[in-house]
Amino acid sequence: MSSDPNTPNNWETQERRPEHRRDPEVERILSLLNTFLHDSRSSLERPVQLTMPVLFIVGCARAGSTILFQSLARSGQFAYPTNLMSRFYRDPYVGALVHRLLYDLDHQKEIFPDEARVLEFKSRLGRSQGAAAPHDFGYFWRNYFTFGTTQAELVHTPSLDEGRALMSDLAGIETVFGRPVLLKGMEMNWHIPTIRALFPNSVFLFNHRDILHNAMSILGARRSYSGDENAWYSYKPAEYDLIKDLPAWEQVVAQVWLTERAVKQGSTGIPASDFLDISYEDLCRVPEAVHSKIFTRLKLNREYQGPISFEGSEKAIPNELSDRADALITRLRSGAFDIENDRSR
């Protein structure tokens, strides 16, 4: 397997604010538990093959992936990693069994009372509360993949045996819940062909948002996460070294634009039916249409049961920032920040 997934995220350039810091005792227990789970895998017979498509949400941070994930989770049509399951990241099959036993089959509500079972459309920097709330499963991804200084650099990819284990992990989740597996796959934004090769029957949900509003939201996340809008937040594109010295506003605009470009480039050769375009604006305005598009692709004969709409959080972008963004995007489109162009200078 890859390096320890408990290591700090490679995109963090400054210490987290106290409310976002990891608890060392939690990390210690998680490491002990998951080392045991990994070492004991062979003692449990497990599913090995998926029978349904796997869905991966891809796209830039702060583009609405959490509300998309939450709304699909709440539809009841998908198996997904929950907050409870996330504690068992080195054996999601066991995690799924534990969730099924302690949550789904807790008929007398002895462990999780009714008030702990509401799936709300709330989150804080992508984190939702509740045992059954969807989790980004970052430790799971980093259990199989090791990234370099940017998310575009893969230092380790699954070996043949590890690839089988990865397939078995998701097959286990599918088997326990009897539904297609849905995951946040944003750690793999720069490696969509790798995921497609591992899961030929995959479907990608390309979640995106107006670039300037997306960038403004990342600035807000920087302040919330580390207290400094100059501290990087979320995954670094391959071009990070070329944009890291830009002013904070230009940085986040470039981050969104370059991330979306990488996702689009990674989709080359994937049929349109397996790469669904999901805009944050559409999700907020007409969630039923977005869900219907996904249900139709999966041949799920289900009606949308969620809210009529979601309240967006868009604020007017000052003209000065808009003008600076437009100028930068023109430069990005010209290839001014492309790595190959920079090397040829």
CSV table of C-alpha atoms in Angstrom, one decimal:
chain,number,residue,atom,x,y,z
A,1,MET,CA,0.0,0.0,0.0
A,2,SER,CA,1.0,3.7,-0.2
A,3,SER,CA,2.4,5.8,2.6
A,4,ASP,CA,0.6,6.4,5.8
A,5,PRO,CA,-2.7,8.3,5.0
A,6,ASN,CA,-2.5,10.0,8.4
A,7,THR,CA,0.4,12.2,7.2
A,8,PRO,CA,-0.5,15.9,6.7
A,9,ASN,CA,-2.1,16.9,3.4
A,10,ASN,CA,0.5,17.9,0.9
A,11,TRP,CA,-1.5,21.0,0.0
A,12,GLU,CA,-1.4,22.5,3.5
A,13,THR,CA,1.1,25.4,3.6
A,14,GLN,CA,0.2,26.7,7.0
A,15,GLU,CA,-1.0,25.3,10.3
A,16,ARG,CA,-4.8,24.8,10.6
A,17,ARG,CA,-6.9,26.8,13.0
A,18,PRO,CA,-7.6,24.9,16.2
A,19,GLU,CA,-11.1,23.8,15.2
A,20,HIS,CA,-9.7,22.1,12.1
A,21,ARG,CA,-6.7,20.4,13.7
A,22,ARG,CA,-6.5,16.6,14.0
A,23,ASP,CA,-6.7,15.1,17.5
A,24,PRO,CA,-3.5,13.1,18.1
A,25,GLU,CA,-5.4,10.5,20.2
A,26,VAL,CA,-8.0,10.0,17.4
A,27,GLU,CA,-5.2,9.5,14.9
A,28,ARG,CA,-3.4,7.0,17.1
A,29,ILE,CA,-6.5,4.9,17.6
A,30,LEU,CA,-7.4,5.1,13.9
A,31,SER,CA,-3.9,3.9,13.0
A,32,LEU,CA,-4.0,1.0,15.4
A,33,LEU,CA,-7.5,-0.1,14.3
A,34,ASN,CA,-6.8,0.2,10.6
A,35,THR,CA,-3.4,-1.6,10.8
A,36,PHE,CA,-5.3,-4.5,12.4
A,37,LEU,CA,-8.0,-4.4,9.7
A,38,HIS,CA,-5.4,-4.4,6.9
A,39,ASP,CA,-3.4,-7.3,8.5
A,40,SER,CA,-6.6,-9.3,9.0
A,41,ARG,CA,-8.1,-8.9,5.5
A,42,SER,CA,-7.4,-12.5,4.5
A,43,SER,CA,-9.4,-13.9,7.4
A,44,LEU,CA,-12.7,-12.6,6.0
A,45,GLU,CA,-14.3,-13.8,2.7
A,46,ARG,CA,-15.3,-10.8,0.8
A,47,PRO,CA,-16.8,-9.7,-2.6
A,48,VAL,CA,-14.3,-9.2,-5.3
A,49,GLN,CA,-16.2,-7.7,-8.3
A,50,LEU,CA,-18.5,-4.8,-8.8
A,51,THR,CA,-21.8,-5.4,-10.6
A,52,MET,CA,-22.9,-1.7,-10.9
A,53,PRO,CA,-21.3,1.5,-12.1
A,54,VAL,CA,-19.2,3.5,-9.6
A,55,LEU,CA,-19.9,7.2,-9.5
A,56,PHE,CA,-17.1,9.7,-8.9
A,57,ILE,CA,-17.7,13.4,-8.1
A,58,VAL,CA,-14.8,15.4,-9.6
A,59,GLY,CA,-14.1,19.1,-10.0
A,60,CYS,CA,-12.7,22.0,-8.0
A,61,ALA,CA,-13.1,22.5,-4.3
A,62,ARG,CA,-15.9,24.9,-3.2
A,63,ALA,CA,-17.9,24.2,-6.3
A,64,GLY,CA,-20.8,22.6,-4.6
A,65,SER,CA,-19.6,19.0,-4.4
A,66,THR,CA,-20.8,18.6,-0.8
A,67,ILE,CA,-24.4,19.6,-1.5
A,68,LEU,CA,-24.4,17.3,-4.6
A,69,PHE,CA,-23.0,14.5,-2.4
A,70,GLN,CA,-25.5,15.2,0.4
A,71,SER,CA,-28.5,15.4,-1.9
A,72,LEU,CA,-27.6,12.1,-3.7
A,73,ALA,CA,-26.9,10.4,-0.4
A,74,ARG,CA,-30.3,11.5,0.9
A,75,SER,CA,-32.0,10.1,-2.2
A,76,GLY,CA,-31.5,6.6,-0.8
A,77,GLN,CA,-30.3,5.3,-4.2
A,78,PHE,CA,-26.6,5.1,-3.6
A,79,ALA,CA,-24.1,3.4,-1.3
A,80,TYR,CA,-21.5,5.9,-0.1
A,81,PRO,CA,-18.8,6.2,2.6
A,82,THR,CA,-20.4,7.6,5.8
A,83,ASN,CA,-18.8,9.4,8.7
A,84,LEU,CA,-19.1,6.1,10.6
A,85,MET,CA,-17.6,4.1,7.8
A,86,SER,CA,-14.7,6.5,7.3
A,87,ARG,CA,-13.1,5.2,10.6
A,88,PHE,CA,-12.5,1.9,8.8
A,89,TYR,CA,-10.7,3.3,5.8
A,90,ARG,CA,-8.3,0.3,5.3
A,91,ASP,CA,-11.2,-2.1,5.1
A,92,PRO,CA,-14.4,-0.4,3.9
A,93,TYR,CA,-16.2,-3.8,3.6
A,94,VAL,CA,-15.9,-4.1,7.4
A,95,GLY,CA,-16.8,-0.4,7.7
A,96,ALA,CA,-20.0,-1.0,5.7
A,97,LEU,CA,-20.9,-4.0,7.8
A,98,VAL,CA,-20.4,-2.0,11.0
A,99,HIS,CA,-22.5,0.8,9.6
A,100,ARG,CA,-25.2,-1.6,8.6
A,101,LEU,CA,-25.3,-3.3,12.0
A,102,LEU,CA,-25.0,-0.2,14.2
A,103,TYR,CA,-27.1,2.2,12.1
A,104,ASP,CA,-29.4,0.6,9.5
A,105,LEU,CA,-30.3,-2.4,11.8
A,106,ASP,CA,-30.5,-0.4,15.0
A,107,HIS,CA,-34.2,-0.9,15.0
A,108,GLN,CA,-34.7,0.1,18.7
A,109,LYS,CA,-32.6,3.3,18.2
A,110,GLU,CA,-30.3,2.1,21.1
A,111,ILE,CA,-27.2,3.5,19.6
A,112,PHE,CA,-28.3,6.3,17.3
A,113,PRO,CA,-31.6,8.0,18.4
A,114,ASP,CA,-33.9,9.7,16.0
A,115,GLU,CA,-32.3,13.1,16.5
A,116,ALA,CA,-29.0,11.7,15.3
A,117,ARG,CA,-30.4,10.4,12.1
A,118,VAL,CA,-31.4,13.5,10.2
A,119,LEU,CA,-29.3,14.0,7.0
A,120,GLU,CA,-29.1,17.8,6.9
A,121,PHE,CA,-27.9,20.0,4.0
A,122,LYS,CA,-25.3,21.6,6.2
A,123,SER,CA,-21.5,21.4,6.2
A,124,ARG,CA,-18.4,23.2,7.2
A,125,LEU,CA,-15.6,23.1,4.6
A,126,GLY,CA,-17.1,19.9,3.2
A,127,ARG,CA,-17.6,18.2,6.6
A,128,SER,CA,-21.1,17.1,7.6
A,129,GLN,CA,-22.3,16.0,11.0
A,130,GLY,CA,-24.0,12.7,11.7
A,131,ALA,CA,-23.1,9.0,11.5
A,132,ALA,CA,-24.8,8.6,8.1
A,133,ALA,CA,-23.6,11.9,6.6
A,134,PRO,CA,-21.4,11.4,3.5
A,135,HIS,CA,-17.6,11.6,4.0
A,136,ASP,CA,-14.9,12.5,1.4
A,137,PHE,CA,-13.0,9.3,2.3
A,138,GLY,CA,-9.6,11.0,1.9
A,139,TYR,CA,-7.7,8.5,4.1
A,140,PHE,CA,-9.1,5.7,1.8
A,141,TRP,CA,-7.7,7.4,-1.3
A,142,ARG,CA,-4.4,8.0,0.3
A,143,ASN,CA,-4.2,4.4,1.3
A,144,TYR,CA,-3.9,3.4,-2.3
A,145,PHE,CA,-2.4,6.5,-3.9
A,146,THR,CA,0.6,8.6,-2.9
A,147,PHE,CA,0.8,12.1,-4.3
A,148,GLY,CA,3.9,14.3,-4.7
A,149,THR,CA,4.2,18.0,-4.1
A,150,THR,CA,1.1,18.6,-6.2
A,151,GLN,CA,-2.0,16.4,-6.6
A,152,ALA,CA,-1.0,16.0,-10.3
A,153,GLU,CA,2.1,14.1,-9.3
A,154,LEU,CA,1.4,10.4,-8.5
A,155,VAL,CA,4.3,8.8,-6.6
A,156,HIS,CA,2.6,5.5,-6.0
A,157,THR,CA,-0.3,3.9,-7.9
A,158,PRO,CA,-1.9,0.5,-6.9
A,159,SER,CA,0.0,-2.6,-7.9
A,160,LEU,CA,-2.0,-5.4,-9.5
A,161,ASP,CA,-2.8,-6.9,-6.1
A,162,GLU,CA,-3.6,-3.5,-4.6
A,163,GLY,CA,-5.9,-2.8,-7.6
A,164,ARG,CA,-7.8,-6.0,-6.8
A,165,ALA,CA,-8.0,-4.9,-3.1
A,166,LEU,CA,-9.4,-1.5,-4.2
A,167,MET,CA,-12.0,-3.2,-6.4
A,168,SER,CA,-12.9,-5.5,-3.5
A,169,ASP,CA,-13.3,-2.6,-1.1
A,170,LEU,CA,-15.9,-0.9,-3.4
A,171,ALA,CA,-17.5,-4.2,-4.2
A,172,GLY,CA,-17.9,-4.8,-0.5
A,173,ILE,CA,-19.7,-1.4,0.0
A,174,GLU,CA,-21.9,-2.2,-3.0
A,175,THR,CA,-22.8,-5.7,-1.7
A,176,VAL,CA,-23.6,-4.6,1.8
A,177,PHE,CA,-26.0,-1.8,0.7
A,178,GLY,CA,-27.1,-3.3,-2.7
A,179,ARG,CA,-26.7,0.1,-4.5
A,180,PRO,CA,-24.2,1.7,-6.8
A,181,VAL,CA,-21.3,3.2,-5.0
A,182,LEU,CA,-20.9,7.0,-5.0
A,183,LEU,CA,-17.6,8.7,-4.0
A,184,LYS,CA,-16.0,12.0,-3.9
A,185,GLY,CA,-13.1,11.5,-6.3
A,186,MET,CA,-11.6,15.0,-6.3
A,187,GLU,CA,-8.3,13.7,-5.1
A,188,MET,CA,-8.0,12.1,-8.5
A,189,ASN,CA,-9.0,15.2,-10.6
A,190,TRP,CA,-5.6,14.9,-12.4
A,191,HIS,CA,-5.8,11.1,-12.8
A,192,ILE,CA,-9.2,10.4,-14.3
A,193,PRO,CA,-7.8,8.0,-16.9
A,194,THR,CA,-6.2,6.0,-14.1
A,195,ILE,CA,-9.6,5.7,-12.4
A,196,ARG,CA,-11.3,4.9,-15.7
A,197,ALA,CA,-8.7,2.1,-16.3
A,198,LEU,CA,-9.4,0.6,-12.8
A,199,PHE,CA,-13.1,1.0,-13.1
A,200,PRO,CA,-14.2,0.8,-16.8
A,201,ASN,CA,-17.8,1.0,-15.8
A,202,SER,CA,-17.3,4.3,-14.0
A,203,VAL,CA,-19.5,7.5,-14.3
A,204,PHE,CA,-18.0,10.9,-13.5
A,205,LEU,CA,-20.0,13.8,-12.2
A,206,PHE,CA,-18.2,16.9,-13.2
A,207,ASN,CA,-19.2,19.4,-10.6
A,208,HIS,CA,-18.4,23.0,-11.5
A,209,ARG,CA,-19.3,26.6,-10.6
A,210,ASP,CA,-18.9,30.1,-12.0
A,211,ILE,CA,-15.2,30.6,-11.8
A,212,LEU,CA,-15.2,33.9,-9.9
A,213,HIS,CA,-17.7,32.8,-7.3
A,214,ASN,CA,-15.8,29.5,-6.9
A,215,ALA,CA,-12.6,31.5,-6.4
A,216,MET,CA,-14.2,33.8,-3.9
A,217,SER,CA,-15.4,30.8,-1.9
A,218,ILE,CA,-11.9,29.3,-1.9
A,219,LEU,CA,-10.6,32.6,-0.4
A,220,GLY,CA,-13.2,32.3,2.3
A,221,ALA,CA,-12.2,28.7,3.0
A,222,ARG,CA,-8.6,29.8,3.3
A,223,ARG,CA,-9.5,32.3,6.0
A,224,SER,CA,-11.7,29.7,7.8
A,225,TYR,CA,-9.2,26.9,7.6
A,226,SER,CA,-5.9,28.6,8.5
A,227,GLY,CA,-6.9,32.2,9.2
A,228,ASP,CA,-4.9,33.5,6.3
A,229,GLU,CA,-6.1,34.0,2.7
A,230,ASN,CA,-2.6,33.7,1.5
A,231,ALA,CA,-2.3,30.1,2.8
A,232,TRP,CA,-3.1,27.5,0.1
A,233,TYR,CA,-6.4,25.6,0.4
A,234,SER,CA,-7.2,22.3,-1.4
A,235,TYR,CA,-5.4,20.4,-4.1
A,236,LYS,CA,-2.5,22.0,-5.9
A,237,PRO,CA,-2.6,21.8,-9.7
A,238,ALA,CA,0.4,20.8,-11.7
A,239,GLU,CA,1.1,24.5,-12.4
A,240,TYR,CA,1.3,25.4,-8.7
A,241,ASP,CA,5.0,26.6,-8.9
A,242,LEU,CA,4.0,29.0,-11.7
A,243,ILE,CA,1.1,30.6,-9.8
A,244,LYS,CA,2.1,30.4,-6.1
A,245,ASP,CA,3.6,33.9,-6.1
A,246,LEU,CA,0.6,35.6,-7.6
A,247,PRO,CA,-1.6,37.7,-5.3
A,248,ALA,CA,-4.2,35.6,-3.4
A,249,TRP,CA,-7.1,36.6,-5.7
A,250,GLU,CA,-5.2,35.6,-8.8
A,251,GLN,CA,-4.0,32.4,-7.2
A,252,VAL,CA,-7.5,31.2,-6.5
A,253,VAL,CA,-8.8,32.2,-9.9
A,254,ALA,CA,-6.0,30.3,-11.5
A,255,GLN,CA,-6.6,27.3,-9.2
A,256,VAL,CA,-10.2,27.0,-10.3
A,257,TRP,CA,-9.4,27.4,-14.0
A,258,LEU,CA,-6.5,25.0,-14.1
A,259,THR,CA,-8.3,22.4,-12.0
A,260,GLU,CA,-11.3,22.5,-14.3
A,261,ARG,CA,-9.0,22.3,-17.4
A,262,ALA,CA,-7.3,19.2,-15.9
A,263,VAL,CA,-10.6,17.5,-15.3
A,264,LYS,CA,-11.8,18.2,-18.9
A,265,GLN,CA,-8.5,17.0,-20.3
A,266,GLY,CA,-8.8,13.8,-18.3
A,267,SER,CA,-12.2,13.1,-19.7
A,268,THR,CA,-10.9,12.9,-23.3
A,269,GLY,CA,-12.1,9.6,-24.8
A,270,ILE,CA,-14.7,9.0,-22.1
A,271,PRO,CA,-18.2,8.8,-23.6
A,272,ALA,CA,-20.5,11.8,-22.8
A,273,SER,CA,-22.9,9.4,-21.2
A,274,ASP,CA,-20.2,8.5,-18.6
A,275,PHE,CA,-19.1,12.1,-18.0
A,276,LEU,CA,-22.0,14.2,-16.8
A,277,ASP,CA,-21.8,17.9,-16.5
A,278,ILE,CA,-23.2,19.2,-13.2
A,279,SER,CA,-23.2,22.9,-12.5
A,280,TYR,CA,-23.6,24.3,-9.0
A,281,GLU,CA,-26.1,26.9,-10.4
A,282,ASP,CA,-28.3,24.2,-11.9
A,283,LEU,CA,-28.1,22.1,-8.7
A,284,CYS,CA,-29.3,25.0,-6.6
A,285,ARG,CA,-32.0,26.2,-9.0
A,286,VAL,CA,-33.4,22.9,-10.4
A,287,PRO,CA,-32.0,20.0,-8.3
A,288,GLU,CA,-34.7,17.7,-9.7
A,289,ALA,CA,-33.4,18.0,-13.2
A,290,VAL,CA,-29.8,17.3,-12.0
A,291,HIS,CA,-31.0,14.2,-10.2
A,292,SER,CA,-33.1,13.1,-13.1
A,293,LYS,CA,-30.0,13.3,-15.4
A,294,ILE,CA,-28.1,11.0,-13.0
A,295,PHE,CA,-31.0,8.6,-12.4
A,296,THR,CA,-31.6,8.3,-16.1
A,297,ARG,CA,-27.9,7.4,-16.8
A,298,LEU,CA,-28.1,4.7,-14.2
A,299,LYS,CA,-31.5,3.5,-15.3
A,300,LEU,CA,-33.0,4.2,-11.9
A,301,ASN,CA,-36.7,4.5,-12.1
A,302,ARG,CA,-37.0,6.9,-9.2
A,303,GLU,CA,-38.6,10.2,-8.6
A,304,TYR,CA,-36.7,13.1,-7.0
A,305,GLN,CA,-37.8,13.5,-3.4
A,306,GLY,CA,-35.6,16.4,-2.2
A,307,PRO,CA,-36.0,20.2,-1.8
A,308,ILE,CA,-37.4,22.2,-4.7
A,309,SER,CA,-34.2,24.3,-4.7
A,310,PHE,CA,-31.2,25.1,-2.6
A,311,GLU,CA,-30.2,28.5,-1.5
A,312,GLY,CA,-27.0,29.6,-3.2
A,313,SER,CA,-24.5,31.8,-1.4
A,314,GLU,CA,-23.4,34.0,-4.3
A,315,LYS,CA,-22.4,37.6,-3.7
A,316,ALA,CA,-21.6,40.3,-6.2
A,317,ILE,CA,-17.9,40.3,-7.2
A,318,PRO,CA,-16.4,43.8,-7.1
A,319,ASN,CA,-15.6,45.2,-10.5
A,320,GLU,CA,-11.9,45.5,-9.7
A,321,LEU,CA,-11.6,41.8,-8.9
A,322,SER,CA,-13.7,40.8,-11.9
A,323,ASP,CA,-11.4,42.9,-14.2
A,324,ARG,CA,-8.3,41.3,-12.6
A,325,ALA,CA,-9.8,37.8,-13.0
A,326,ASP,CA,-10.6,38.5,-16.7
A,327,ALA,CA,-7.1,39.6,-17.4
A,328,LEU,CA,-5.6,36.5,-15.7
A,329,ILE,CA,-8.0,34.1,-17.5
A,330,THR,CA,-6.9,35.6,-20.8
A,331,ARG,CA,-3.3,34.9,-19.9
A,332,LEU,CA,-4.2,31.3,-18.8
A,333,ARG,CA,-5.9,30.7,-22.1
A,334,SER,CA,-2.9,31.9,-23.9
A,335,GLY,CA,-0.7,29.3,-22.2
A,336,ALA,CA,1.2,31.8,-20.1
A,337,PHE,CA,1.2,29.5,-17.1
A,338,ASP,CA,1.6,26.1,-19.0
A,339,ILE,CA,4.4,24.0,-17.7
A,340,GLU,CA,5.7,23.0,-21.1
A,341,ASN,CA,5.8,26.6,-22.3
A,342,ASP,CA,7.6,27.7,-19.2
A,343,ARG,CA,10.3,25.0,-19.7
A,344,SER,CA,10.8,26.1,-23.3
A,345,ARG,CA,11.6,29.7,-22.3
